Amino acid sequence: MSTAGPVDVPAAFAAAYGAHGADEGRWIGELPRLAAEFLERWSLRPDGPAAHGMASLVLPVRRPGGSPAVLRLQQVRPETAGVAAGLRAWRGDGAVLLLDHDEASGTQLLERLDAARPLSAVADDDTALELLAALAARLTAVPAPPGLRRLGDIAAAMLAEAPRAAPSLADPDERRLLRDCAASVGALLDEPGDRLLHWDLHDGNVLGGEREPWLVIDPEPLAGDPGFELLPAIDQRWDAVLAGADAGRTVLRRFDLLTDALGLDRARAAGWTLGRVLQNALWDVEDGRTALEPTQVAIATTLLRHRSG
Ligand SMILES: Nc1ncnc2c1ncn2[C@@H]1O[C@H](COP(=O)(O)OP(=O)(O)O)[C@@H](O)[C@H]1O
Ligand SMILES: [Mg+2]
C-alpha cells in the first residue's frame, strides 16, 4: 500500500460484509475514498497491510510524529454508534485508547496494539478466561455515559418480539426454551442496570498491549446490567467445551468464574445471560432459521436448570 495509491480493501472482507445487504455493499464501495479522506485529514501514513474482523477495516498507520496507531473504519449502526462514548468513558483503563474520532462516518483513530498477540492465542482455557473475567470486571465497574442505547429498551423490544418468533422454531422444546428465556428477562425488566457494557467481550477482542498486558477492542457499548456481558466469554472456544467430559459442567464452571470475578448475583446474571440467548434466537428467526444453535441451547438449558444453585 502506498500513500498516493488507493487503499486496498481485503477481498474476503468486502465479499462477506457486502453480502449483508445493499447498504453494506454501498459502504464497502465507499471505503477506499473514506480511508483516503481520513489518512489525509489526520495526516496519517499507511504502515502495513489492513486487518479486519466481521465488521471493521483496520489500517495500521503512523501519526505525524511517527507514533503507531490504527485507522478503524466501521459503519455507523445503532450497535456501533456508542463506540467513541464508551472508549472515552473507559479512558484507556483496560481498553484501547481513542485518539481521534469522526462522528458522522464513525471513523476512529486508535492506539496501536499487538494484533499478532490476541488473547485467543493463549492456549490455556482457564488462563484466558481468568484474564477476560478480570477485564470484564474492570470495564463493567464504570457507569455508562449518557446517550448510549439501554438494555431496558433492548429487553423490552425482545419481549415484544418473542411471542411472534417462537412459532417459527420447529422443535417444541426450542419453542419452550425461547419462552423460558423471555420469562427470565421479563422478571428483570424493571432493573436493567446502568453500567457501561462492551457487549462483545470474547478472547478475539482482546489484544496484547504495552501500557497494559491486555487491552480490549471492538466494543458495541450499551448501558445495562453486567450479567448481560457474560455470554461471549461462556461460548468462546466451544470446541474445548465439547472436548470436556460434560459440556454443562464446563458452562457452569465458566459462569461461576465470571460471576465471582464480577461479583454478580448468580440468579440475575443467569437471567441476563438467558437474555443474550434470547437475543441470538430472535436474530436467528429473523434470518429465516427454524432451529437454534446447539451451543445456545446447551448454555440456556444448563443455566435454566442451575440458575439459583
Ligand atoms: N488497536 C488495534 N491495534 C492493532 N490491531 C487492531 C486494533 N484494533 C483492531 N485491530 C485488528 O483488526 C482486527 C479487527 O478489529 P475489530 O475492532 O475487532 O473489528 P471487527 O468489528 O471487524 O471485529 C482485530 O482482530 C485486529 O487484528
Ligand atoms: Mg472484533
PDB file of N, CA, C and O and ligand atoms in Angstrom, residues 13 17 50-60 69-74 77 80 96-97 108-118 200 202 204-208 216-220, ligand 1:
ATOM      1  N   PHE A  13     -13.071  -9.572   3.121  1.00  0.00           N
ATOM      2  CA  PHE A  13     -13.890  -8.685   3.947  1.00  0.00           C
ATOM      3  C   PHE A  13     -14.992  -8.051   3.096  1.00  0.00           C
ATOM      4  O   PHE A  13     -16.165  -8.029   3.485  1.00  0.00           O
ATOM      5  N   TYR A  17     -18.816  -8.881   4.113  1.00  0.00           N
ATOM      6  CA  TYR A  17     -19.594  -7.782   4.689  1.00  0.00           C
ATOM      7  C   TYR A  17     -20.616  -7.268   3.687  1.00  0.00           C
ATOM      8  O   TYR A  17     -21.776  -7.010   4.023  1.00  0.00           O
ATOM      9  N   ALA A  50      -3.807  -4.059   5.754  1.00  0.00           N
ATOM     10  CA  ALA A  50      -5.046  -3.895   6.503  1.00  0.00           C
ATOM     11  C   ALA A  50      -5.414  -5.182   7.231  1.00  0.00           C
ATOM     12  O   ALA A  50      -5.134  -6.285   6.758  1.00  0.00           O
ATOM     13  N   ALA A  51      -6.050  -5.014   8.388  1.00  0.00           N
ATOM     14  CA  ALA A  51      -6.664  -6.144   9.103  1.00  0.00           C
ATOM     15  C   ALA A  51      -8.171  -5.924   9.086  1.00  0.00           C
ATOM     16  O   ALA A  51      -8.647  -4.845   8.729  1.00  0.00           O
ATOM     17  N   HIS A  52      -8.909  -6.956   9.426  1.00  0.00           N
ATOM     18  CA  HIS A  52     -10.359  -6.806   9.539  1.00  0.00           C
ATOM     19  C   HIS A  52     -10.910  -7.922  10.395  1.00  0.00           C
ATOM     20  O   HIS A  52     -10.260  -8.949  10.607  1.00  0.00           O
ATOM     21  N   GLY A  53     -12.135  -7.694  10.908  1.00  0.00           N
ATOM     22  CA  GLY A  53     -12.894  -8.767  11.543  1.00  0.00           C
ATOM     23  C   GLY A  53     -14.102  -8.996  10.659  1.00  0.00           C
ATOM     24  O   GLY A  53     -13.971  -9.085   9.435  1.00  0.00           O
ATOM     25  N   MET A  54     -15.286  -9.065  11.281  1.00  0.00           N
ATOM     26  CA  MET A  54     -16.510  -9.227  10.507  1.00  0.00           C
ATOM     27  C   MET A  54     -17.069  -7.875  10.053  1.00  0.00           C
ATOM     28  O   MET A  54     -17.845  -7.824   9.116  1.00  0.00           O
ATOM     29  N   ALA A  55     -16.689  -6.804  10.768  1.00  0.00           N
ATOM     30  CA  ALA A  55     -17.421  -5.553  10.558  1.00  0.00           C
ATOM     31  C   ALA A  55     -16.560  -4.302  10.423  1.00  0.00           C
ATOM     32  O   ALA A  55     -17.097  -3.223  10.211  1.00  0.00           O
ATOM     33  N   SER A  56     -15.246  -4.432  10.573  1.00  0.00           N
ATOM     34  CA  SER A  56     -14.397  -3.234  10.527  1.00  0.00           C
ATOM     35  C   SER A  56     -13.175  -3.474   9.664  1.00  0.00           C
ATOM     36  O   SER A  56     -12.643  -4.587   9.629  1.00  0.00           O
ATOM     37  N   LEU A  57     -12.738  -2.390   9.018  1.00  0.00           N
ATOM     38  CA  LEU A  57     -11.460  -2.403   8.305  1.00  0.00           C
ATOM     39  C   LEU A  57     -10.475  -1.623   9.168  1.00  0.00           C
ATOM     40  O   LEU A  57     -10.770  -0.497   9.594  1.00  0.00           O
ATOM     41  N   VAL A  58      -9.317  -2.205   9.438  1.00  0.00           N
ATOM     42  CA  VAL A  58      -8.363  -1.622  10.373  1.00  0.00           C
ATOM     43  C   VAL A  58      -7.013  -1.453   9.674  1.00  0.00           C
ATOM     44  O   VAL A  58      -6.377  -2.435   9.291  1.00  0.00           O
ATOM     45  N   LEU A  59      -6.600  -0.192   9.495  1.00  0.00           N
ATOM     46  CA  LEU A  59      -5.358   0.092   8.772  1.00  0.00           C
ATOM     47  C   LEU A  59      -4.274   0.553   9.731  1.00  0.00           C
ATOM     48  O   LEU A  59      -4.456   1.569  10.417  1.00  0.00           O
ATOM     49  N   PRO A  60      -3.158  -0.164   9.810  1.00  0.00           N
ATOM     50  CA  PRO A  60      -2.030   0.335  10.611  1.00  0.00           C
ATOM     51  C   PRO A  60      -1.509   1.624   9.975  1.00  0.00           C
ATOM     52  O   PRO A  60      -1.355   1.697   8.755  1.00  0.00           O
ATOM     53  N   ALA A  69      -0.386   3.884  15.205  1.00  0.00           N
ATOM     54  CA  ALA A  69      -1.812   3.922  15.548  1.00  0.00           C
ATOM     55  C   ALA A  69      -2.534   3.040  14.529  1.00  0.00           C
ATOM     56  O   ALA A  69      -1.874   2.425  13.672  1.00  0.00           O
ATOM     57  N   VAL A  70      -3.842   2.903  14.656  1.00  0.00           N
ATOM     58  CA  VAL A  70      -4.616   2.270  13.583  1.00  0.00           C
ATOM     59  C   VAL A  70      -5.806   3.149  13.241  1.00  0.00           C
ATOM     60  O   VAL A  70      -6.388   3.810  14.108  1.00  0.00           O
ATOM     61  N   LEU A  71      -6.139   3.153  11.944  1.00  0.00           N
ATOM     62  CA  LEU A  71      -7.340   3.829  11.457  1.00  0.00           C
ATOM     63  C   LEU A  71      -8.410   2.754  11.323  1.00  0.00           C
ATOM     64  O   LEU A  71      -8.214   1.766  10.605  1.00  0.00           O
ATOM     65  N   ARG A  72      -9.516   2.926  12.053  1.00  0.00           N
ATOM     66  CA  ARG A  72     -10.561   1.888  12.050  1.00  0.00           C
ATOM     67  C   ARG A  72     -11.825   2.435  11.405  1.00  0.00           C
ATOM     68  O   ARG A  72     -12.381   3.442  11.853  1.00  0.00           O
ATOM     69  N   LEU A  73     -12.244   1.774  10.333  1.00  0.00           N
ATOM     70  CA  LEU A  73     -13.445   2.189   9.608  1.00  0.00           C
ATOM     71  C   LEU A  73     -14.543   1.185   9.891  1.00  0.00           C
ATOM     72  O   LEU A  73     -14.359  -0.024   9.709  1.00  0.00           O
ATOM     73  N   GLN A  74     -15.673   1.702  10.344  1.00  0.00           N
ATOM     74  CA  GLN A  74     -16.775   0.846  10.777  1.00  0.00           C
ATOM     75  C   GLN A  74     -18.076   1.586  10.488  1.00  0.00           C
ATOM     76  O   GLN A  74     -18.192   2.776  10.773  1.00  0.00           O
ATOM     77  N   ARG A  77     -23.996   2.091  12.961  1.00  0.00           N
ATOM     78  CA  ARG A  77     -25.258   1.374  13.168  1.00  0.00           C
ATOM     79  C   ARG A  77     -25.655   1.602  14.622  1.00  0.00           C
ATOM     80  O   ARG A  77     -24.829   2.067  15.418  1.00  0.00           O
ATOM     81  N   THR A  80     -23.077   0.367  16.983  1.00  0.00           N
ATOM     82  CA  THR A  80     -21.725   0.916  16.965  1.00  0.00           C
ATOM     83  C   THR A  80     -21.704   2.424  17.247  1.00  0.00           C
ATOM     84  O   THR A  80     -20.630   3.002  17.413  1.00  0.00           O
ATOM     85  N   VAL A  96      -8.614  -0.146  24.693  1.00  0.00           N
ATOM     86  CA  VAL A  96      -7.799   0.618  23.748  1.00  0.00           C
ATOM     87  C   VAL A  96      -8.148   2.112  23.864  1.00  0.00           C
ATOM     88  O   VAL A  96      -9.299   2.480  24.144  1.00  0.00           O
ATOM     89  N   LEU A  97      -7.147   2.971  23.657  1.00  0.00           N
ATOM     90  CA  LEU A  97      -7.375   4.419  23.713  1.00  0.00           C
ATOM     91  C   LEU A  97      -7.908   4.942  22.381  1.00  0.00           C
ATOM     92  O   LEU A  97      -7.401   4.560  21.322  1.00  0.00           O
ATOM     93  N   GLN A 108     -12.530   5.899  13.410  1.00  0.00           N
ATOM     94  CA  GLN A 108     -11.778   6.027  14.671  1.00  0.00           C
ATOM     95  C   GLN A 108     -10.275   5.949  14.421  1.00  0.00           C
ATOM     96  O   GLN A 108      -9.829   5.160  13.595  1.00  0.00           O
ATOM     97  N   LEU A 109      -9.547   6.764  15.172  1.00  0.00           N
ATOM     98  CA  LEU A 109      -8.093   6.615  15.240  1.00  0.00           C
ATOM     99  C   LEU A 109      -7.792   6.051  16.618  1.00  0.00           C
ATOM    100  O   LEU A 109      -8.147   6.652  17.633  1.00  0.00           O
ATOM    101  N   LEU A 110      -7.174   4.860  16.631  1.00  0.00           N
ATOM    102  CA  LEU A 110      -6.972   4.139  17.889  1.00  0.00           C
ATOM    103  C   LEU A 110      -5.496   3.906  18.162  1.00  0.00           C
ATOM    104  O   LEU A 110      -4.693   3.780  17.224  1.00  0.00           O
ATOM    105  N   GLU A 111      -5.174   3.826  19.408  1.00  0.00           N
ATOM    106  CA  GLU A 111      -3.866   3.353  19.856  1.00  0.00           C
ATOM    107  C   GLU A 111      -3.568   2.010  19.160  1.00  0.00           C
ATOM    108  O   GLU A 111      -4.453   1.156  19.070  1.00  0.00           O
ATOM    109  N   ARG A 112      -2.339   1.833  18.681  1.00  0.00           N
ATOM    110  CA  ARG A 112      -1.974   0.551  18.047  1.00  0.00           C
ATOM    111  C   ARG A 112      -1.628  -0.487  19.122  1.00  0.00           C
ATOM    112  O   ARG A 112      -0.807  -0.231  19.986  1.00  0.00           O
ATOM    113  N   LEU A 113      -2.274  -1.643  19.013  1.00  0.00           N
ATOM    114  CA  LEU A 113      -1.954  -2.767  19.901  1.00  0.00           C
ATOM    115  C   LEU A 113      -1.275  -3.849  19.076  1.00  0.00           C
ATOM    116  O   LEU A 113      -1.075  -3.691  17.874  1.00  0.00           O
ATOM    117  N   ASP A 114      -0.948  -4.969  19.721  1.00  0.00           N
ATOM    118  CA  ASP A 114      -0.241  -6.042  19.020  1.00  0.00           C
ATOM    119  C   ASP A 114      -1.241  -7.045  18.448  1.00  0.00           C
ATOM    120  O   ASP A 114      -1.681  -7.976  19.137  1.00  0.00           O
ATOM    121  N   ALA A 115      -1.597  -6.852  17.169  1.00  0.00           N
ATOM    122  CA  ALA A 115      -2.602  -7.707  16.531  1.00  0.00           C
ATOM    123  C   ALA A 115      -2.134  -9.152  16.421  1.00  0.00           C
ATOM    124  O   ALA A 115      -2.945 -10.067  16.282  1.00  0.00           O
ATOM    125  N   ALA A 116      -0.818  -9.376  16.515  1.00  0.00           N
ATOM    126  CA  ALA A 116      -0.290 -10.741  16.436  1.00  0.00           C
ATOM    127  C   ALA A 116      -0.432 -11.466  17.777  1.00  0.00           C
ATOM    128  O   ALA A 116      -0.103 -12.635  17.894  1.00  0.00           O
ATOM    129  N   ARG A 117      -0.930 -10.768  18.790  1.00  0.00           N
ATOM    130  CA  ARG A 117      -0.999 -11.349  20.136  1.00  0.00           C
ATOM    131  C   ARG A 117      -2.405 -11.187  20.733  1.00  0.00           C
ATOM    132  O   ARG A 117      -2.597 -10.515  21.747  1.00  0.00           O
ATOM    133  N   PRO A 118      -3.424 -11.815  20.091  1.00  0.00           N
ATOM    134  CA  PRO A 118      -4.766 -11.758  20.678  1.00  0.00           C
ATOM    135  C   PRO A 118      -4.873 -12.721  21.863  1.00  0.00           C
ATOM    136  O   PRO A 118      -4.128 -13.703  21.930  1.00  0.00           O
ATOM    137  N   ASP A 200     -19.459  -7.380  23.354  1.00  0.00           N
ATOM    138  CA  ASP A 200     -18.844  -8.420  22.518  1.00  0.00           C
ATOM    139  C   ASP A 200     -17.503  -8.854  23.100  1.00  0.00           C
ATOM    140  O   ASP A 200     -16.492  -8.944  22.401  1.00  0.00           O
ATOM    141  N   HIS A 202     -15.108 -11.156  24.037  1.00  0.00           N
ATOM    142  CA  HIS A 202     -14.562 -12.512  23.910  1.00  0.00           C
ATOM    143  C   HIS A 202     -13.072 -12.412  23.630  1.00  0.00           C
ATOM    144  O   HIS A 202     -12.541 -11.310  23.408  1.00  0.00           O
ATOM    145  N   GLY A 204     -11.194 -12.921  21.204  1.00  0.00           N
ATOM    146  CA  GLY A 204     -10.714 -12.350  19.937  1.00  0.00           C
ATOM    147  C   GLY A 204     -10.719 -10.828  19.962  1.00  0.00           C
ATOM    148  O   GLY A 204     -10.131 -10.189  19.088  1.00  0.00           O
ATOM    149  N   ASN A 205     -11.395 -10.243  20.952  1.00  0.00           N
ATOM    150  CA  ASN A 205     -11.474  -8.791  21.064  1.00  0.00           C
ATOM    151  C   ASN A 205     -10.603  -8.263  22.198  1.00  0.00           C
ATOM    152  O   ASN A 205     -10.887  -7.217  22.790  1.00  0.00           O
ATOM    153  N   VAL A 206      -9.536  -8.997  22.504  1.00  0.00           N
ATOM    154  CA  VAL A 206      -8.546  -8.549  23.481  1.00  0.00           C
ATOM    155  C   VAL A 206      -7.169  -8.731  22.838  1.00  0.00           C
ATOM    156  O   VAL A 206      -6.859  -9.825  22.354  1.00  0.00           O
ATOM    157  N   LEU A 207      -6.390  -7.671  22.805  1.00  0.00           N
ATOM    158  CA  LEU A 207      -5.061  -7.740  22.181  1.00  0.00           C
ATOM    159  C   LEU A 207      -3.979  -7.378  23.191  1.00  0.00           C
ATOM    160  O   LEU A 207      -4.223  -6.619  24.133  1.00  0.00           O
ATOM    161  N   GLY A 208      -2.795  -7.913  22.952  1.00  0.00           N
ATOM    162  CA  GLY A 208      -1.641  -7.550  23.762  1.00  0.00           C
ATOM    163  C   GLY A 208      -1.320  -6.072  23.602  1.00  0.00           C
ATOM    164  O   GLY A 208      -1.460  -5.509  22.509  1.00  0.00           O
ATOM    165  N   VAL A 216      -8.782  -4.305  25.684  1.00  0.00           N
ATOM    166  CA  VAL A 216      -9.989  -4.689  24.968  1.00  0.00           C
ATOM    167  C   VAL A 216     -10.214  -3.758  23.772  1.00  0.00           C
ATOM    168  O   VAL A 216      -9.976  -2.554  23.859  1.00  0.00           O
ATOM    169  N   ILE A 217     -10.639  -4.346  22.651  1.00  0.00           N
ATOM    170  CA  ILE A 217     -11.002  -3.572  21.447  1.00  0.00           C
ATOM    171  C   ILE A 217     -12.463  -3.877  21.093  1.00  0.00           C
ATOM    172  O   ILE A 217     -13.101  -4.707  21.733  1.00  0.00           O
ATOM    173  N   ASP A 218     -12.976  -3.197  20.076  1.00  0.00           N
ATOM    174  CA  ASP A 218     -14.212  -3.582  19.386  1.00  0.00           C
ATOM    175  C   ASP A 218     -15.477  -3.593  20.251  1.00  0.00           C
ATOM    176  O   ASP A 218     -16.251  -4.553  20.190  1.00  0.00           O
ATOM    177  N   PRO A 219     -15.718  -2.526  21.040  1.00  0.00           N
ATOM    178  CA  PRO A 219     -16.946  -2.526  21.843  1.00  0.00           C
ATOM    179  C   PRO A 219     -18.177  -2.149  21.014  1.00  0.00           C
ATOM    180  O   PRO A 219     -18.058  -1.453  20.005  1.00  0.00           O
ATOM    181  N   GLU A 220     -19.327  -2.638  21.455  1.00  0.00           N
ATOM    182  CA  GLU A 220     -20.623  -2.176  20.931  1.00  0.00           C
ATOM    183  C   GLU A 220     -21.394  -1.691  22.154  1.00  0.00           C
ATOM    184  O   GLU A 220     -22.319  -2.355  22.627  1.00  0.00           O
TER     185      GLU A 220
HETATM  186  N1  LIG B   1      -5.999  -1.063  18.141  1.00  0.00           N
HETATM  187  C1  LIG B   1      -5.598  -2.039  17.303  1.00  0.00           C
HETATM  188  N2  LIG B   1      -4.275  -2.279  17.107  1.00  0.00           N
HETATM  189  C2  LIG B   1      -3.862  -3.255  16.275  1.00  0.00           C
HETATM  190  N3  LIG B   1      -4.702  -4.056  15.571  1.00  0.00           N
HETATM  191  C3  LIG B   1      -6.024  -3.861  15.729  1.00  0.00           C
HETATM  192  C4  LIG B   1      -6.539  -2.854  16.597  1.00  0.00           C
HETATM  193  N4  LIG B   1      -7.897  -2.896  16.543  1.00  0.00           N
HETATM  194  C5  LIG B   1      -8.183  -3.892  15.677  1.00  0.00           C
HETATM  195  N5  LIG B   1      -7.072  -4.481  15.180  1.00  0.00           N
HETATM  196  C6  LIG B   1      -7.028  -5.618  14.229  1.00  0.00           C
HETATM  197  O1  LIG B   1      -8.173  -5.602  13.407  1.00  0.00           O
HETATM  198  C7  LIG B   1      -8.995  -6.749  13.640  1.00  0.00           C
HETATM  199  C8  LIG B   1     -10.461  -6.370  13.594  1.00  0.00           C
HETATM  200  O2  LIG B   1     -10.712  -5.378  14.535  1.00  0.00           O
HETATM  201  P1  LIG B   1     -12.057  -5.305  15.395  1.00  0.00           P
HETATM  202  O3  LIG B   1     -12.063  -3.988  16.046  1.00  0.00           O
HETATM  203  O4  LIG B   1     -12.174  -6.498  16.281  1.00  0.00           O
HETATM  204  O5  LIG B   1     -13.175  -5.322  14.252  1.00  0.00           O
HETATM  205  P2  LIG B   1     -14.470  -6.209  13.956  1.00  0.00           P
HETATM  206  O6  LIG B   1     -15.595  -5.323  14.366  1.00  0.00           O
HETATM  207  O7  LIG B   1     -14.452  -6.395  12.481  1.00  0.00           O
HETATM  208  O8  LIG B   1     -14.371  -7.483  14.730  1.00  0.00           O
HETATM  209  C9  LIG B   1      -8.537  -7.258  15.004  1.00  0.00           C
HETATM  210  O9  LIG B   1      -8.799  -8.619  15.164  1.00  0.00           O
HETATM  211  C10 LIG B   1      -7.042  -6.956  14.964  1.00  0.00           C
HETATM  212  O10 LIG B   1      -6.359  -7.904  14.174  1.00  0.00           O
END
